[in-house]
Amino acid sequence: IAGITQAPTSQILAAGRRMTLRCTQDMRHNAMYWYRQDLGLGLRLIHYSNTAGTTGKGEVPDGYSVSRANTDDFPLTLASAVPSQTSVYFCASSDSMFQGEQFFGPGTRLTVL
Amino acid sequence: LAKTTQPISMDSYEGQEVNITCSHNNIATNDYITWYQQFPSQGPRFIIQGYKTKVTNEVASLFIPADRKSSTLSLPRVSLSDTAVYYCLVGVLDQTGANNLFFGTGTRLTVIP
């Protein structure tokens, strides 16, 4: 069982370019999340999805969009990347959003120049 | 105003008990308190979760007072491999009145031989 996979592992991106970070889980979890973690800091929630077909905004949603077309996939899109979006991005999933263990992916390290 | 606060760092000798406290004054009524451990270049890993009073599992205990405005993670007899950053995660009502998830600022624990 893979758990949660993220792609790419790392990416260097020119400012203004569009980028989609991919996240797939095989645990049939209802809830999925995207967090960003800046160097030396904690994780901040970008967007979440309680169940397939629904999404919600976290603490820092500006500049990002998500979709949840099915249970397994939760892509995060940066429509026009800016240097302040340089960060490590973690995807996670859980049975229930406000209860239960969240399982995290390995992260995507994104650098916007 | 920070949603959750933790001490920035702690040092402990091997074999000692370590207690890390997280303050979350605005925790949402029905939400749980969850603690995670994070090693460098990895996603966070679940340690323990609770709603009130005390919870214990094979690796840690979690103490939550009646007002639920704080929680204390207790690690018994730490070893060198417990050197990591520890985060609390709680649901808090944000500025819009919606329930949202906030990680604490993180506590870097260093275990000394």
mmCIF file of C-alpha atoms in Angstrom:
data_model
loop_
_atom_site.group_PDB
_atom_site.id
_atom_site.type_symbol
_atom_site.label_atom_id
_atom_site.label_comp_id
_atom_site.label_asym_id
_atom_site.label_seq_id
_atom_site.Cartn_x
_atom_site.Cartn_y
_atom_site.Cartn_z
ATOM 1 C CA ILE A 1 0.000 0.000 0.000
ATOM 2 C CA ALA A 2 1.543 3.313 -1.083
ATOM 3 C CA GLY A 3 -0.500 5.596 1.189
ATOM 4 C CA ILE A 4 -0.084 9.076 -0.242
ATOM 5 C CA THR A 5 2.049 9.947 -3.228
ATOM 6 C CA GLN A 6 3.017 13.405 -4.400
ATOM 7 C CA ALA A 7 4.559 14.567 -7.643
ATOM 8 C CA PRO A 8 6.892 16.060 -8.503
ATOM 9 C CA THR A 9 9.408 15.592 -5.693
ATOM 10 C CA SER A 10 10.884 18.974 -6.445
ATOM 11 C CA GLN A 11 10.509 21.675 -9.054
ATOM 12 C CA ILE A 12 12.133 24.952 -10.003
ATOM 13 C CA LEU A 13 9.662 27.271 -11.667
ATOM 14 C CA ALA A 14 9.887 30.685 -13.303
ATOM 15 C CA ALA A 15 7.637 33.357 -11.845
ATOM 16 C CA GLY A 16 4.394 33.738 -13.774
ATOM 17 C CA ARG A 17 4.249 30.097 -14.849
ATOM 18 C CA ARG A 18 1.370 27.781 -14.061
ATOM 19 C CA MET A 19 2.074 24.685 -11.990
ATOM 20 C CA THR A 20 0.004 21.771 -10.729
ATOM 21 C CA LEU A 21 1.158 19.661 -7.807
ATOM 22 C CA ARG A 22 -0.317 16.188 -7.810
ATOM 23 C CA CYS A 23 -1.517 14.177 -4.824
ATOM 24 C CA THR A 24 -3.016 10.694 -4.813
ATOM 25 C CA GLN A 25 -4.116 8.513 -1.889
ATOM 26 C CA ASP A 26 -5.101 4.859 -1.909
ATOM 27 C CA MET A 27 -6.693 4.652 1.544
ATOM 28 C CA ARG A 28 -10.188 5.731 0.426
ATOM 29 C CA HIS A 29 -10.082 8.610 2.896
ATOM 30 C CA ASN A 30 -12.848 11.170 2.734
ATOM 31 C CA ALA A 31 -10.802 14.250 3.650
ATOM 32 C CA MET A 32 -7.713 15.594 1.912
ATOM 33 C CA TYR A 33 -5.545 18.625 2.590
ATOM 34 C CA TRP A 34 -2.786 20.779 1.174
ATOM 35 C CA TYR A 35 -0.302 22.461 3.512
ATOM 36 C CA ARG A 36 2.718 24.630 2.902
ATOM 37 C CA GLN A 37 5.736 24.684 5.155
ATOM 38 C CA ASP A 38 8.190 27.520 4.843
ATOM 39 C CA LEU A 39 11.788 27.087 5.913
ATOM 40 C CA GLY A 40 12.013 26.637 9.672
ATOM 41 C CA LEU A 41 8.307 27.251 10.211
ATOM 42 C CA GLY A 42 5.186 25.236 10.895
ATOM 43 C CA LEU A 43 2.576 23.974 8.454
ATOM 44 C CA ARG A 44 -0.240 26.184 7.215
ATOM 45 C CA LEU A 45 -3.407 24.844 5.613
ATOM 46 C CA ILE A 46 -3.985 26.070 2.059
ATOM 47 C CA HIS A 47 -7.123 24.209 0.977
ATOM 48 C CA TYR A 48 -9.010 21.159 2.107
ATOM 49 C CA SER A 49 -11.705 18.811 0.880
ATOM 50 C CA ASN A 50 -14.133 17.072 3.225
ATOM 51 C CA THR A 51 -15.301 14.667 0.537
ATOM 52 C CA ALA A 52 -15.145 14.219 -3.204
ATOM 53 C CA GLY A 53 -16.809 17.126 -4.995
ATOM 54 C CA THR A 54 -16.335 19.656 -2.185
ATOM 55 C CA THR A 55 -13.446 21.955 -1.295
ATOM 56 C CA GLY A 56 -12.796 24.663 1.259
ATOM 57 C CA LYS A 57 -10.287 27.411 2.020
ATOM 58 C CA GLY A 58 -7.682 27.067 4.712
ATOM 59 C CA GLU A 59 -5.543 29.687 6.381
ATOM 60 C CA VAL A 60 -3.574 30.752 3.283
ATOM 61 C CA PRO A 61 -5.638 30.038 0.118
ATOM 62 C CA ASP A 62 -4.718 33.071 -2.015
ATOM 63 C CA GLY A 63 -2.900 32.207 -5.235
ATOM 64 C CA TYR A 64 -3.897 28.542 -5.092
ATOM 65 C CA SER A 65 -6.816 26.481 -6.364
ATOM 66 C CA VAL A 66 -7.837 22.854 -5.871
ATOM 67 C CA SER A 67 -10.320 20.371 -7.234
ATOM 68 C CA ARG A 68 -11.608 17.028 -5.959
ATOM 69 C CA ALA A 69 -13.149 15.172 -8.875
ATOM 70 C CA ASN A 70 -12.811 11.781 -7.154
ATOM 71 C CA THR A 71 -11.867 10.286 -3.797
ATOM 72 C CA ASP A 72 -8.232 9.546 -4.604
ATOM 73 C CA ASP A 73 -6.876 12.694 -6.264
ATOM 74 C CA PHE A 74 -6.475 16.238 -4.945
ATOM 75 C CA PRO A 75 -4.347 18.428 -7.245
ATOM 76 C CA LEU A 76 -3.126 21.874 -6.179
ATOM 77 C CA THR A 77 -2.701 24.519 -8.894
ATOM 78 C CA LEU A 78 -0.682 27.716 -8.828
ATOM 79 C CA ALA A 79 -2.175 29.754 -11.684
ATOM 80 C CA SER A 80 0.689 32.259 -11.860
ATOM 81 C CA ALA A 81 3.540 31.429 -9.509
ATOM 82 C CA VAL A 82 5.276 34.116 -7.443
ATOM 83 C CA PRO A 83 8.526 33.871 -5.445
ATOM 84 C CA SER A 84 6.623 33.986 -2.121
ATOM 85 C CA GLN A 85 5.143 30.618 -3.034
ATOM 86 C CA THR A 86 8.571 29.032 -2.683
ATOM 87 C CA SER A 87 7.947 26.386 -0.032
ATOM 88 C CA VAL A 88 7.585 22.691 0.696
ATOM 89 C CA TYR A 89 4.081 21.495 -0.017
ATOM 90 C CA PHE A 90 2.567 18.556 1.856
ATOM 91 C CA CYS A 91 -0.580 16.708 0.932
ATOM 92 C CA ALA A 92 -2.435 14.739 3.604
ATOM 93 C CA SER A 93 -5.584 12.666 4.000
ATOM 94 C CA SER A 94 -7.783 11.379 6.808
ATOM 95 C CA ASP A 95 -11.103 9.638 7.357
ATOM 96 C CA SER A 96 -12.647 12.746 8.884
ATOM 97 C CA MET A 97 -11.477 16.353 8.722
ATOM 98 C CA PHE A 98 -11.624 17.298 12.395
ATOM 99 C CA GLN A 99 -11.048 13.902 13.914
ATOM 100 C CA GLY A 100 -8.619 11.109 13.291
ATOM 101 C CA GLU A 101 -5.071 10.752 12.115
ATOM 102 C CA GLN A 102 -3.848 12.635 9.066
ATOM 103 C CA PHE A 103 -1.457 10.721 6.822
ATOM 104 C CA PHE A 104 1.090 12.902 5.063
ATOM 105 C CA GLY A 105 2.829 12.531 1.737
ATOM 106 C CA PRO A 106 6.584 12.996 1.292
ATOM 107 C CA GLY A 107 6.241 16.608 0.153
ATOM 108 C CA THR A 108 7.047 18.631 -2.956
ATOM 109 C CA ARG A 109 9.826 21.197 -2.737
ATOM 110 C CA LEU A 110 8.915 24.124 -4.998
ATOM 111 C CA THR A 111 11.224 27.011 -5.830
ATOM 112 C CA VAL A 112 9.845 29.991 -7.742
ATOM 113 C CA LEU A 113 12.466 32.267 -9.257
ATOM 114 C CA LEU B 1 -3.331 36.711 17.578
ATOM 115 C CA ALA B 2 -1.802 33.271 17.218
ATOM 116 C CA LYS B 3 -4.263 30.441 17.010
ATOM 117 C CA THR B 4 -1.878 28.036 18.733
ATOM 118 C CA THR B 5 1.407 28.587 20.532
ATOM 119 C CA GLN B 6 4.150 26.259 21.713
ATOM 120 C CA PRO B 7 7.649 26.739 23.151
ATOM 121 C CA ILE B 8 10.166 27.132 20.343
ATOM 122 C CA SER B 9 12.641 24.582 21.655
ATOM 123 C CA MET B 10 13.430 22.209 24.509
ATOM 124 C CA ASP B 11 16.448 20.150 25.486
ATOM 125 C CA SER B 12 16.318 16.924 27.477
ATOM 126 C CA TYR B 13 18.686 14.192 28.510
ATOM 127 C CA GLU B 14 18.097 10.637 27.427
ATOM 128 C CA GLY B 15 15.791 8.704 29.723
ATOM 129 C CA GLN B 16 13.948 11.746 31.042
ATOM 130 C CA GLU B 17 10.280 12.520 30.683
ATOM 131 C CA VAL B 18 9.487 15.474 28.412
ATOM 132 C CA ASN B 19 6.330 17.565 28.567
ATOM 133 C CA ILE B 20 5.428 19.936 25.718
ATOM 134 C CA THR B 21 2.465 22.270 26.108
ATOM 135 C CA CYS B 22 0.364 23.854 23.371
ATOM 136 C CA SER B 23 -1.976 26.788 24.033
ATOM 137 C CA HIS B 24 -5.150 26.986 21.939
ATOM 138 C CA ASN B 25 -7.512 29.481 23.555
ATOM 139 C CA ASN B 26 -10.038 29.495 20.695
ATOM 140 C CA ILE B 27 -10.372 25.774 20.080
ATOM 141 C CA ALA B 28 -13.658 24.824 18.434
ATOM 142 C CA THR B 29 -16.113 23.005 20.657
ATOM 143 C CA ASN B 30 -16.252 19.682 18.887
ATOM 144 C CA ASP B 31 -12.702 19.446 17.646
ATOM 145 C CA TYR B 32 -9.964 17.115 18.734
ATOM 146 C CA ILE B 33 -6.374 17.924 19.666
ATOM 147 C CA THR B 34 -3.753 16.024 17.726
ATOM 148 C CA TRP B 35 0.018 15.912 18.055
ATOM 149 C CA TYR B 36 2.493 15.146 15.297
ATOM 150 C CA GLN B 37 6.232 14.487 15.092
ATOM 151 C CA GLN B 38 8.308 15.695 12.168
ATOM 152 C CA PHE B 39 11.844 14.743 11.167
ATOM 153 C CA PRO B 40 13.853 16.810 8.641
ATOM 154 C CA SER B 41 12.741 16.388 5.020
ATOM 155 C CA GLN B 42 9.740 14.255 5.998
ATOM 156 C CA GLY B 43 6.030 14.827 6.429
ATOM 157 C CA PRO B 44 4.583 14.938 9.953
ATOM 158 C CA ARG B 45 3.734 11.654 11.623
ATOM 159 C CA PHE B 46 0.802 11.102 14.004
ATOM 160 C CA ILE B 47 1.594 10.617 17.688
ATOM 161 C CA ILE B 48 -1.637 10.885 19.657
ATOM 162 C CA GLN B 49 -5.091 12.463 19.657
ATOM 163 C CA GLY B 50 -7.569 13.370 22.369
ATOM 164 C CA TYR B 51 -10.682 15.383 23.148
ATOM 165 C CA LYS B 52 -10.533 15.823 26.929
ATOM 166 C CA THR B 53 -8.896 14.472 30.108
ATOM 167 C CA LYS B 54 -6.083 12.003 29.462
ATOM 168 C CA VAL B 55 -5.209 9.706 26.610
ATOM 169 C CA THR B 56 -2.322 7.251 26.557
ATOM 170 C CA ASN B 57 -0.897 5.059 23.831
ATOM 171 C CA GLU B 58 2.291 3.074 23.431
ATOM 172 C CA VAL B 59 4.471 6.110 22.749
ATOM 173 C CA ALA B 60 2.970 9.092 24.579
ATOM 174 C CA SER B 61 0.316 10.557 26.854
ATOM 175 C CA LEU B 62 -1.859 13.567 26.213
ATOM 176 C CA PHE B 63 -3.264 15.678 29.031
ATOM 177 C CA ILE B 64 -6.156 18.046 28.330
ATOM 178 C CA PRO B 65 -7.662 20.211 31.095
ATOM 179 C CA ALA B 66 -11.399 20.703 31.437
ATOM 180 C CA ASP B 67 -11.417 24.063 29.600
ATOM 181 C CA ARG B 68 -9.484 22.505 26.663
ATOM 182 C CA LYS B 69 -7.559 25.736 26.104
ATOM 183 C CA SER B 70 -4.253 23.934 26.292
ATOM 184 C CA SER B 71 -2.853 20.448 25.988
ATOM 185 C CA THR B 72 0.349 18.758 27.110
ATOM 186 C CA LEU B 73 2.149 16.030 25.231
ATOM 187 C CA SER B 74 4.173 13.796 27.532
ATOM 188 C CA LEU B 75 6.969 11.614 26.164
ATOM 189 C CA PRO B 76 8.244 9.112 28.744
ATOM 190 C CA ARG B 77 11.939 8.257 28.851
ATOM 191 C CA VAL B 78 13.038 9.964 25.640
ATOM 192 C CA SER B 79 15.829 8.577 23.484
ATOM 193 C CA LEU B 80 18.089 10.176 20.879
ATOM 194 C CA SER B 81 15.675 9.092 18.138
ATOM 195 C CA ASP B 82 12.996 11.355 19.657
ATOM 196 C CA THR B 83 14.945 14.426 18.528
ATOM 197 C CA ALA B 84 12.441 16.090 16.183
ATOM 198 C CA VAL B 85 9.944 18.914 15.905
ATOM 199 C CA TYR B 86 6.592 18.362 17.637
ATOM 200 C CA TYR B 87 3.399 20.081 16.526
ATOM 201 C CA CYS B 88 -0.087 20.307 17.958
ATOM 202 C CA LEU B 89 -3.030 20.553 15.542
ATOM 203 C CA VAL B 90 -6.430 21.911 16.535
ATOM 204 C CA GLY B 91 -9.596 23.125 14.906
ATOM 205 C CA VAL B 92 -10.210 26.810 15.591
ATOM 206 C CA LEU B 93 -12.906 29.204 14.462
ATOM 207 C CA ASP B 94 -11.247 31.605 12.028
ATOM 208 C CA GLN B 95 -12.072 35.270 11.292
ATOM 209 C CA THR B 96 -15.085 34.304 9.173
ATOM 210 C CA GLY B 97 -16.495 32.084 11.886
ATOM 211 C CA ALA B 98 -15.690 28.945 9.943
ATOM 212 C CA ASN B 99 -13.979 26.031 11.562
ATOM 213 C CA ASN B 100 -10.450 25.602 10.274
ATOM 214 C CA LEU B 101 -7.345 23.643 11.136
ATOM 215 C CA PHE B 102 -4.242 25.265 12.601
ATOM 216 C CA PHE B 103 -0.903 23.705 13.366
ATOM 217 C CA GLY B 104 1.034 25.031 16.323
ATOM 218 C CA THR B 105 4.297 26.860 15.871
ATOM 219 C CA GLY B 106 6.253 23.696 16.623
ATOM 220 C CA THR B 107 8.655 22.722 19.414
ATOM 221 C CA ARG B 108 12.114 21.524 18.462
ATOM 222 C CA LEU B 109 13.101 18.832 20.955
ATOM 223 C CA THR B 110 16.772 17.951 21.231
ATOM 224 C CA VAL B 111 17.646 14.854 23.230
ATOM 225 C CA ILE B 112 21.150 14.931 24.683
ATOM 226 C CA PRO B 113 23.138 11.754 25.383
#
